[in-house]
mmCIF file of C-alpha atoms in Angstrom:
data_model
loop_
_atom_site.group_PDB
_atom_site.id
_atom_site.type_symbol
_atom_site.label_atom_id
_atom_site.label_comp_id
_atom_site.label_asym_id
_atom_site.label_seq_id
_atom_site.Cartn_x
_atom_site.Cartn_y
_atom_site.Cartn_z
ATOM 1 C CA MET A 27 4.208 3.874 -21.259
ATOM 2 C CA THR A 28 0.340 3.376 -21.388
ATOM 3 C CA GLY A 29 -1.122 0.976 -18.929
ATOM 4 C CA TYR A 30 1.138 2.601 -15.916
ATOM 5 C CA LYS A 31 -0.166 5.043 -13.299
ATOM 6 C CA ARG A 32 1.732 8.295 -13.920
ATOM 7 C CA VAL A 33 1.998 10.509 -10.691
ATOM 8 C CA SER A 34 -0.145 13.205 -12.313
ATOM 9 C CA GLY A 35 -2.592 10.913 -11.787
ATOM 10 C CA ASP A 36 -3.320 10.592 -8.185
ATOM 11 C CA ALA A 37 -0.485 13.283 -7.650
ATOM 12 C CA VAL A 38 -0.102 14.300 -3.942
ATOM 13 C CA GLU A 39 2.608 17.163 -3.316
ATOM 14 C CA TYR A 40 4.840 16.520 -0.848
ATOM 15 C CA GLU A 41 7.132 19.351 0.721
ATOM 16 C CA VAL A 42 10.789 18.395 1.431
ATOM 17 C CA PHE A 43 12.734 19.672 4.739
ATOM 18 C CA ALA A 44 16.102 19.457 5.796
ATOM 19 C CA ARG A 45 18.721 20.441 7.873
ATOM 20 C CA LYS A 46 22.663 20.208 8.026
ATOM 21 C CA THR A 47 23.342 20.715 11.766
ATOM 22 C CA ARG A 48 21.155 19.690 14.832
ATOM 23 C CA VAL A 49 21.276 23.525 15.912
ATOM 24 C CA GLU A 50 19.392 24.834 12.945
ATOM 25 C CA PRO A 51 16.149 24.423 12.294
ATOM 26 C CA LEU A 52 14.673 22.621 9.487
ATOM 27 C CA HIS A 53 13.740 24.492 6.480
ATOM 28 C CA GLN A 54 12.019 23.833 3.559
ATOM 29 C CA VAL A 55 14.697 22.471 0.503
ATOM 30 C CA GLY A 56 11.795 21.448 -2.244
ATOM 31 C CA SER A 57 9.076 19.537 -3.154
ATOM 32 C CA VAL A 58 8.238 16.047 -5.014
ATOM 33 C CA VAL A 59 5.216 14.980 -6.560
ATOM 34 C CA ALA A 60 4.406 11.549 -5.933
ATOM 35 C CA PRO A 61 1.439 8.757 -5.211
ATOM 36 C CA ASP A 62 2.147 7.747 -1.830
ATOM 37 C CA ALA A 63 4.611 8.671 0.865
ATOM 38 C CA ASP A 64 6.826 5.575 0.303
ATOM 39 C CA LEU A 65 7.776 6.824 -3.173
ATOM 40 C CA ALA A 66 7.975 10.279 -1.950
ATOM 41 C CA MET A 67 10.402 9.544 0.497
ATOM 42 C CA ALA A 68 12.708 7.477 -2.590
ATOM 43 C CA TYR A 69 12.066 10.544 -4.535
ATOM 44 C CA ALA A 70 13.004 13.502 -1.794
ATOM 45 C CA ARG A 71 16.512 11.651 -1.017
ATOM 46 C CA ALA A 72 17.527 10.754 -4.574
ATOM 47 C CA THR A 73 16.087 14.365 -5.691
ATOM 48 C CA TYR A 74 17.598 16.211 -2.443
ATOM 49 C CA ASP A 75 20.410 14.295 -1.495
ATOM 50 C CA GLU A 76 23.346 16.835 -2.980
ATOM 51 C CA GLU A 77 24.402 18.159 0.763
ATOM 52 C CA ARG A 78 24.985 16.378 3.872
ATOM 53 C CA TRP A 79 21.658 16.508 5.738
ATOM 54 C CA CYS A 80 21.526 15.275 9.202
ATOM 55 C CA GLU A 81 17.957 15.158 8.973
ATOM 56 C CA MET A 82 15.311 15.254 6.091
ATOM 57 C CA ALA A 83 11.305 15.064 6.217
ATOM 58 C CA ILE A 84 8.423 14.976 3.896
ATOM 59 C CA VAL A 85 5.022 16.760 4.752
ATOM 60 C CA ARG A 86 1.926 16.615 2.819
ATOM 61 C CA LYS A 87 1.099 19.835 0.878
ATOM 62 C CA GLU A 88 -2.419 19.322 1.929
ATOM 63 C CA ASP A 89 -1.692 19.154 5.620
ATOM 64 C CA VAL A 90 0.076 21.972 6.141
ATOM 65 C CA ILE A 91 -2.358 24.608 7.906
ATOM 66 C CA HIS A 92 -2.106 28.371 6.805
ATOM 67 C CA LEU A 93 -2.825 31.180 9.478
ATOM 68 C CA TRP A 94 -2.513 33.615 6.376
ATOM 69 C CA GLN A 95 -1.306 33.580 2.796
ATOM 70 C CA PRO A 96 0.357 36.166 0.737
ATOM 71 C CA GLY A 97 -2.093 39.150 0.228
ATOM 72 C CA GLU A 98 -4.099 38.172 3.447
ATOM 73 C CA ALA A 99 -2.006 39.876 6.212
ATOM 74 C CA MET B 29 32.248 -21.716 -4.590
ATOM 75 C CA SER B 30 33.954 -19.542 -2.087
ATOM 76 C CA LEU B 31 32.558 -16.485 -0.294
ATOM 77 C CA SER B 32 34.894 -14.404 -2.580
ATOM 78 C CA ASP B 33 33.023 -15.986 -5.761
ATOM 79 C CA LEU B 34 29.290 -14.668 -3.779
ATOM 80 C CA VAL B 35 30.924 -11.345 -3.435
ATOM 81 C CA LEU B 36 31.903 -10.918 -7.030
ATOM 82 C CA SER B 37 28.556 -12.029 -8.152
ATOM 83 C CA ILE B 38 26.946 -9.309 -6.010
ATOM 84 C CA ALA B 39 29.459 -6.976 -7.339
ATOM 85 C CA ASP B 40 28.918 -7.848 -10.743
ATOM 86 C CA ASN B 41 25.148 -7.899 -10.714
ATOM 87 C CA LYS B 42 25.198 -4.555 -9.010
ATOM 88 C CA GLN B 43 27.529 -3.131 -11.251
ATOM 89 C CA MET B 44 25.123 -4.157 -14.243
ATOM 90 C CA LEU B 45 21.887 -3.019 -12.508
ATOM 91 C CA GLY B 46 23.389 0.246 -11.621
ATOM 92 C CA LEU B 47 24.189 0.768 -15.638
ATOM 93 C CA ARG B 48 20.440 -0.843 -16.544
ATOM 94 C CA TYR B 49 18.969 1.872 -13.935
ATOM 95 C CA ALA B 50 21.220 4.660 -15.261
ATOM 96 C CA GLU B 51 19.871 4.229 -18.951
ATOM 97 C CA TRP B 52 16.203 5.017 -17.773
ATOM 98 C CA ALA B 53 17.823 8.408 -16.246
ATOM 99 C CA THR B 54 15.550 9.928 -18.853
ATOM 100 C CA ARG B 55 13.246 7.767 -20.004
ATOM 101 C CA ALA B 56 10.912 6.867 -16.705
ATOM 102 C CA PRO B 57 7.473 7.604 -16.402
ATOM 103 C CA SER B 58 8.229 10.974 -14.191
ATOM 104 C CA LEU B 59 10.841 13.464 -13.616
ATOM 105 C CA GLU B 60 11.133 12.561 -10.086
ATOM 106 C CA ALA B 61 11.255 8.827 -11.488
ATOM 107 C CA ASP B 62 14.074 9.729 -13.930
ATOM 108 C CA ILE B 63 16.098 11.533 -11.109
ATOM 109 C CA ALA B 64 15.613 8.517 -8.922
ATOM 110 C CA ALA B 65 16.597 6.087 -11.465
ATOM 111 C CA ALA B 66 19.809 8.286 -11.775
ATOM 112 C CA ALA B 67 20.246 7.977 -8.060
ATOM 113 C CA MET B 68 19.855 4.388 -7.703
ATOM 114 C CA GLY B 69 21.969 3.893 -10.292
ATOM 115 C CA LEU B 70 25.309 6.052 -8.954
ATOM 116 C CA ASP B 71 24.314 3.960 -5.350
ATOM 117 C CA ASP B 72 24.775 0.364 -7.316
ATOM 118 C CA LEU B 73 27.722 1.518 -9.375
ATOM 119 C CA GLY B 74 29.201 2.767 -6.020
ATOM 120 C CA HIS B 75 28.422 -0.409 -4.101
ATOM 121 C CA SER B 76 29.934 -2.633 -6.829
ATOM 122 C CA ARG B 77 33.280 -0.689 -6.218
ATOM 123 C CA VAL B 78 33.097 -1.277 -2.696
ATOM 124 C CA LEU B 79 32.218 -5.238 -3.148
ATOM 125 C CA TYR B 80 35.183 -5.333 -5.734
ATOM 126 C CA GLY B 81 37.138 -3.920 -2.995
ATOM 127 C CA CYS B 82 36.520 -6.574 -0.497
ATOM 128 C CA LEU B 83 38.053 -9.519 -2.665
ATOM 129 C CA GLU B 84 41.549 -8.751 -1.666
ATOM 130 C CA PRO B 85 41.089 -8.682 1.893
ATOM 131 C CA LEU B 86 38.788 -11.767 1.329
ATOM 132 C CA GLY B 87 42.111 -13.495 -0.053
ATOM 133 C CA ALA B 88 41.041 -14.716 -2.960
ATOM 134 C CA ASP B 89 40.040 -12.679 -6.144
ATOM 135 C CA PRO B 90 38.324 -14.901 -8.396
ATOM 136 C CA ARG B 91 38.594 -12.277 -11.275
ATOM 137 C CA GLY B 92 40.661 -13.546 -14.300
ATOM 138 C CA PRO B 93 42.095 -12.361 -17.494
ATOM 139 C CA ASP B 94 39.102 -13.768 -19.162
ATOM 140 C CA ARG B 95 37.116 -10.772 -18.292
ATOM 141 C CA GLU B 96 38.712 -8.388 -20.615
ATOM 142 C CA SER B 97 37.634 -10.144 -23.878
ATOM 143 C CA ASP B 98 34.822 -12.977 -22.851
ATOM 144 C CA ALA B 99 31.454 -11.109 -21.455
ATOM 145 C CA ALA B 100 29.737 -14.487 -20.570
ATOM 146 C CA SER B 101 32.856 -14.443 -17.750
ATOM 147 C CA LEU B 102 30.956 -11.703 -15.654
ATOM 148 C CA ARG B 103 28.380 -13.171 -13.309
ATOM 149 C CA ASN B 104 25.678 -11.109 -14.332
ATOM 150 C CA LEU B 105 22.007 -12.646 -14.129
ATOM 151 C CA ALA B 106 20.591 -12.888 -17.701
ATOM 152 C CA TYR B 107 17.991 -10.144 -16.799
ATOM 153 C CA PHE B 108 20.788 -7.525 -17.146
ATOM 154 C CA ASP B 109 22.040 -9.180 -20.520
ATOM 155 C CA GLU B 110 20.196 -7.056 -22.777
ATOM 156 C CA PRO B 111 19.350 -3.026 -21.931
ATOM 157 C CA TRP B 112 15.318 -2.937 -20.685
ATOM 158 C CA THR B 113 12.902 -1.852 -23.312
ATOM 159 C CA GLU B 114 9.732 -1.554 -20.980
ATOM 160 C CA TRP B 115 9.358 0.071 -17.712
ATOM 161 C CA SER B 116 7.923 -2.868 -15.941
ATOM 162 C CA GLN B 117 11.548 -4.566 -16.428
ATOM 163 C CA PHE B 118 12.776 -1.641 -14.497
ATOM 164 C CA VAL B 119 10.284 -2.217 -11.800
ATOM 165 C CA ALA B 120 10.573 -5.747 -11.379
ATOM 166 C CA ALA B 121 14.384 -5.394 -10.952
ATOM 167 C CA ASN B 122 13.997 -2.612 -8.663
ATOM 168 C CA ALA B 123 11.605 -4.515 -6.594
ATOM 169 C CA VAL B 124 12.961 -8.210 -6.705
ATOM 170 C CA LEU B 125 16.178 -8.414 -7.638
ATOM 171 C CA ASP B 126 17.895 -5.439 -6.108
ATOM 172 C CA THR B 127 16.052 -6.372 -2.890
ATOM 173 C CA ALA B 128 17.438 -9.940 -3.312
ATOM 174 C CA PHE B 129 20.674 -8.294 -3.483
ATOM 175 C CA THR B 130 20.361 -6.655 -0.153
ATOM 176 C CA ALA B 131 19.017 -9.510 1.396
ATOM 177 C CA MET B 132 22.288 -11.393 0.556
ATOM 178 C CA ILE B 133 24.222 -8.125 1.536
ATOM 179 C CA GLU B 134 22.437 -8.242 5.000
ATOM 180 C CA ALA B 135 23.205 -12.016 5.134
ATOM 181 C CA CYS B 136 27.141 -10.730 4.733
ATOM 182 C CA VAL B 137 26.688 -7.983 7.347
ATOM 183 C CA GLY B 138 25.238 -10.612 10.099
ATOM 184 C CA GLY B 139 27.396 -13.186 9.191
ATOM 185 C CA SER B 140 31.176 -14.188 10.708
ATOM 186 C CA VAL B 141 33.504 -12.129 8.184
ATOM 187 C CA GLU B 142 34.795 -8.932 9.826
ATOM 188 C CA VAL B 143 35.473 -7.140 6.134
ATOM 189 C CA LEU B 144 32.009 -7.788 5.095
ATOM 190 C CA GLN B 145 30.336 -6.757 8.472
ATOM 191 C CA HIS B 146 31.921 -3.528 8.377
ATOM 192 C CA ARG B 147 32.086 -2.315 4.961
ATOM 193 C CA LEU B 148 28.831 -3.224 3.550
ATOM 194 C CA ARG B 149 26.393 -1.656 6.405
ATOM 195 C CA LYS B 150 26.188 1.695 4.567
ATOM 196 C CA MET B 151 25.018 0.264 1.751
ATOM 197 C CA LEU B 152 22.107 -1.197 3.846
ATOM 198 C CA MET B 153 20.923 2.675 4.406
ATOM 199 C CA GLU B 154 20.708 3.671 0.731
ATOM 200 C CA GLU B 155 19.220 0.287 -0.362
ATOM 201 C CA ARG B 156 16.366 1.282 1.920
ATOM 202 C CA TYR B 157 15.124 4.116 -0.661
ATOM 203 C CA HIS B 158 15.588 1.677 -3.387
ATOM 204 C CA PHE B 159 13.209 -0.601 -1.983
ATOM 205 C CA LEU B 160 10.415 2.018 -1.126
ATOM 206 C CA HIS B 161 10.599 2.907 -4.695
ATOM 207 C CA GLY B 162 10.466 -0.393 -6.045
ATOM 208 C CA ARG B 163 7.656 -1.715 -3.928
ATOM 209 C CA SER B 164 5.635 1.405 -4.360
ATOM 210 C CA TRP B 165 5.806 0.746 -8.028
ATOM 211 C CA LEU B 166 5.333 -2.759 -7.877
ATOM 212 C CA ARG B 167 1.912 -2.135 -5.958
ATOM 213 C CA SER B 168 0.932 0.060 -8.679
ATOM 214 C CA GLY B 169 0.941 -3.017 -10.935
ATOM 215 C CA ILE B 170 3.041 -3.841 -13.616
ATOM 216 C CA GLU B 171 3.040 -6.832 -16.331
ATOM 217 C CA PRO B 172 3.301 -10.459 -15.025
ATOM 218 C CA GLY B 173 6.350 -11.549 -17.595
ATOM 219 C CA PRO B 174 9.183 -9.658 -16.324
ATOM 220 C CA LEU B 175 7.944 -9.680 -12.460
ATOM 221 C CA GLU B 176 7.778 -13.695 -13.017
ATOM 222 C CA ARG B 177 11.247 -13.625 -14.520
ATOM 223 C CA ALA B 178 12.925 -11.526 -11.667
ATOM 224 C CA TRP B 179 11.516 -13.794 -9.325
ATOM 225 C CA GLN B 180 12.726 -17.267 -11.159
ATOM 226 C CA GLU B 181 16.490 -15.708 -11.273
ATOM 227 C CA ALA B 182 16.237 -14.335 -7.519
ATOM 228 C CA ILE B 183 15.518 -17.688 -6.289
ATOM 229 C CA GLU B 184 17.857 -19.128 -8.800
ATOM 230 C CA TRP B 185 20.495 -16.218 -7.596
ATOM 231 C CA PHE B 186 20.165 -17.629 -3.918
ATOM 232 C CA GLY B 187 21.023 -21.030 -4.653
ATOM 233 C CA PRO B 188 19.793 -24.013 -4.226
ATOM 234 C CA PRO B 189 18.901 -25.651 -0.951
ATOM 235 C CA ASP B 190 21.798 -27.988 -0.458
ATOM 236 C CA GLY B 191 24.413 -26.089 -2.430
ATOM 237 C CA GLU B 192 27.621 -23.828 -1.503
ATOM 238 C CA THR B 193 25.160 -21.190 -0.252
ATOM 239 C CA ALA B 194 23.932 -22.971 2.132
ATOM 240 C CA ALA B 195 27.370 -24.282 3.383
ATOM 241 C CA LEU B 196 28.639 -20.589 3.999
ATOM 242 C CA HIS B 197 25.393 -20.550 5.988
ATOM 243 C CA ARG B 198 26.118 -23.281 7.987
ATOM 244 C CA GLU B 199 29.774 -21.982 8.330
ATOM 245 C CA GLY B 200 28.563 -18.646 9.788
ATOM 246 C CA LYS B 201 29.976 -16.685 7.099
ATOM 247 C CA ILE B 202 26.602 -15.434 5.887
ATOM 248 C CA SER B 203 23.698 -15.084 8.254
ATOM 249 C CA MET B 204 21.098 -16.644 5.852
ATOM 250 C CA GLY B 205 20.842 -19.469 3.168
ATOM 251 C CA PRO B 206 18.961 -19.809 0.319
ATOM 252 C CA GLY B 207 15.468 -20.832 2.017
ATOM 253 C CA GLU B 208 15.826 -17.709 4.508
ATOM 254 C CA LEU B 209 17.176 -15.353 1.679
ATOM 255 C CA ARG B 210 13.667 -16.278 0.044
ATOM 256 C CA ALA B 211 11.727 -16.091 2.866
ATOM 257 C CA ASP B 212 13.183 -12.789 3.624
ATOM 258 C CA LEU B 213 12.547 -11.314 -0.004
ATOM 259 C CA GLU B 214 8.426 -12.913 0.039
ATOM 260 C CA LYS B 215 8.056 -11.195 3.430
ATOM 261 C CA LYS B 216 9.658 -7.890 2.467
ATOM 262 C CA LEU B 217 7.528 -7.505 -0.742
ATOM 263 C CA ASP B 218 4.768 -9.069 1.162
ATOM 264 C CA VAL B 219 3.937 -11.472 -2.219
ATOM 265 C CA LYS B 220 4.577 -14.889 -2.675
ATOM 266 C CA PRO B 221 6.000 -15.517 -6.425
ATOM 267 C CA SER B 222 3.886 -17.806 -8.497
ATOM 268 C CA ARG B 223 5.564 -21.530 -8.440
ATOM 269 C CA GLN B 224 8.743 -21.626 -9.872
ATOM 270 C CA SER B 225 10.338 -24.551 -11.567
ATOM 271 C CA ILE B 226 13.710 -24.408 -11.438
ATOM 272 C CA ASP B 227 16.355 -27.292 -13.046
ATOM 273 C CA TRP B 228 19.071 -27.086 -10.636
ATOM 274 C CA GLN B 229 21.086 -29.380 -12.714
ATOM 275 C CA ARG B 230 21.185 -26.967 -15.473
ATOM 276 C CA TRP B 231 22.144 -23.837 -12.790
ATOM 277 C CA ASP B 232 25.678 -22.601 -13.461
ATOM 278 C CA PRO B 233 27.089 -22.327 -9.990
ATOM 279 C CA VAL B 234 29.814 -19.846 -10.875
ATOM 280 C CA ARG B 235 27.591 -17.438 -12.621
ATOM 281 C CA ARG B 236 24.500 -18.348 -10.239
ATOM 282 C CA ARG B 237 22.162 -18.501 -13.064
ATOM 283 C CA GLY B 238 20.563 -21.123 -14.986
ATOM 284 C CA THR B 239 20.968 -19.781 -18.680
ATOM 285 C CA PRO B 240 23.861 -19.204 -20.818
ATOM 286 C CA GLY B 241 24.396 -15.953 -22.397
ATOM 287 C CA ALA B 242 26.023 -12.244 -21.571
ATOM 288 C CA ILE B 243 25.698 -8.512 -21.882
ATOM 289 C CA ASP B 244 25.380 -7.081 -25.034
ATOM 290 C CA PRO B 245 28.520 -6.249 -27.089
ATOM 291 C CA HIS B 246 28.007 -2.218 -26.371
ATOM 292 C CA THR B 247 27.858 -2.337 -22.563
ATOM 293 C CA PHE B 248 30.519 -4.888 -22.455
ATOM 294 C CA GLY B 249 32.886 -2.487 -24.495
ATOM 295 C CA MET B 250 31.464 0.510 -22.283
ATOM 296 C CA LEU B 251 32.755 -1.413 -19.287
ATOM 297 C CA ARG B 252 36.327 -2.147 -21.050
ATOM 298 C CA GLY B 253 36.577 1.211 -22.133
ATOM 299 C CA LEU B 254 36.355 0.688 -25.795
ATOM 300 C CA GLU B 255 33.238 2.430 -26.227
ATOM 301 C CA GLU B 256 35.234 5.787 -25.014
ATOM 302 C CA LYS B 257 38.001 5.428 -27.725
ATOM 303 C CA LYS B 258 35.507 5.692 -30.324
ATOM 304 C CA TYR B 259 34.977 9.561 -29.378
ATOM 305 C CA ALA B 260 38.587 10.361 -28.920
ATOM 306 C CA PRO B 261 40.184 12.251 -31.764
ATOM 307 C CA SER B 262 42.412 10.580 -33.822
ATOM 308 C CA SER B 263 46.208 11.382 -33.362
ATOM 309 C CA ALA B 264 46.096 12.973 -36.916
ATOM 310 C CA ALA B 265 43.431 15.222 -35.992
ATOM 311 C CA LYS B 266 45.051 16.087 -32.691
ATOM 312 C CA GLN B 267 48.112 17.169 -34.523
ATOM 313 C CA THR B 268 45.851 19.730 -36.810
ATOM 314 C CA THR B 269 44.272 21.152 -33.744
ATOM 315 C CA GLY B 270 47.105 21.377 -31.556
#
């Protein structure tokens, strides 16, 4: 595999959100690591498509703005 | 060549693409890529089943008994004859060939044949993620050899400019002919292949490929269910354990 850019090189972590029905809110179902959003979408769909989600979305983990974290409340 | 022949070619190629993808389900460069290989493999095997199911409603099933004994009767591209040994081969197939098959499915969905319009539409939604996966890996850079081969075979598979695929387009049965299919593929991947020299005189219009050959014996045996028998207990062993 030498010569190929492994995802660990430019790794970006994306959180994956989904919901099964319109009446429930999106909730986090997991995460994927990928070098770009296109690949992250393909990975999220492949990894978390076991259930019949009506919506799935990904967010770059670094774009999440924390108000506080565990131990800070 | 009829529309059934074209649909059988898509089905055979998707079946082989799915099997070759699945072979990489524990060999890809990351866990995510492993899972994607497995998922895309399942998708394409499922698509091939749907496509085989369209042959009867189309009215003429071109599959003959030779498919049970002659691997060369399957209509897969030469690219799938042997298991891939390099990740570059996976990526080139994923980006170029899978997208070429999708372009042809779009042409079928956009054509005038009702059974194809209805049954093939869902594939396009699933193929979106194959495309994103292939294009992203392609942009990260791969060896030129497999890429050039995939382009060559994709253009050959679309068929000659004045052949029967073009005739199906003129009749309205598919919405794109060879030229439009090639332009669509280049636009989607945002690249133009290096100059391809195709000898249409040597091109096989049934198998839609320019070279002879067939899938490896292990894969052909597996498709026929023969490999399964190797692992079944013998009748004597069954009696002992029973």
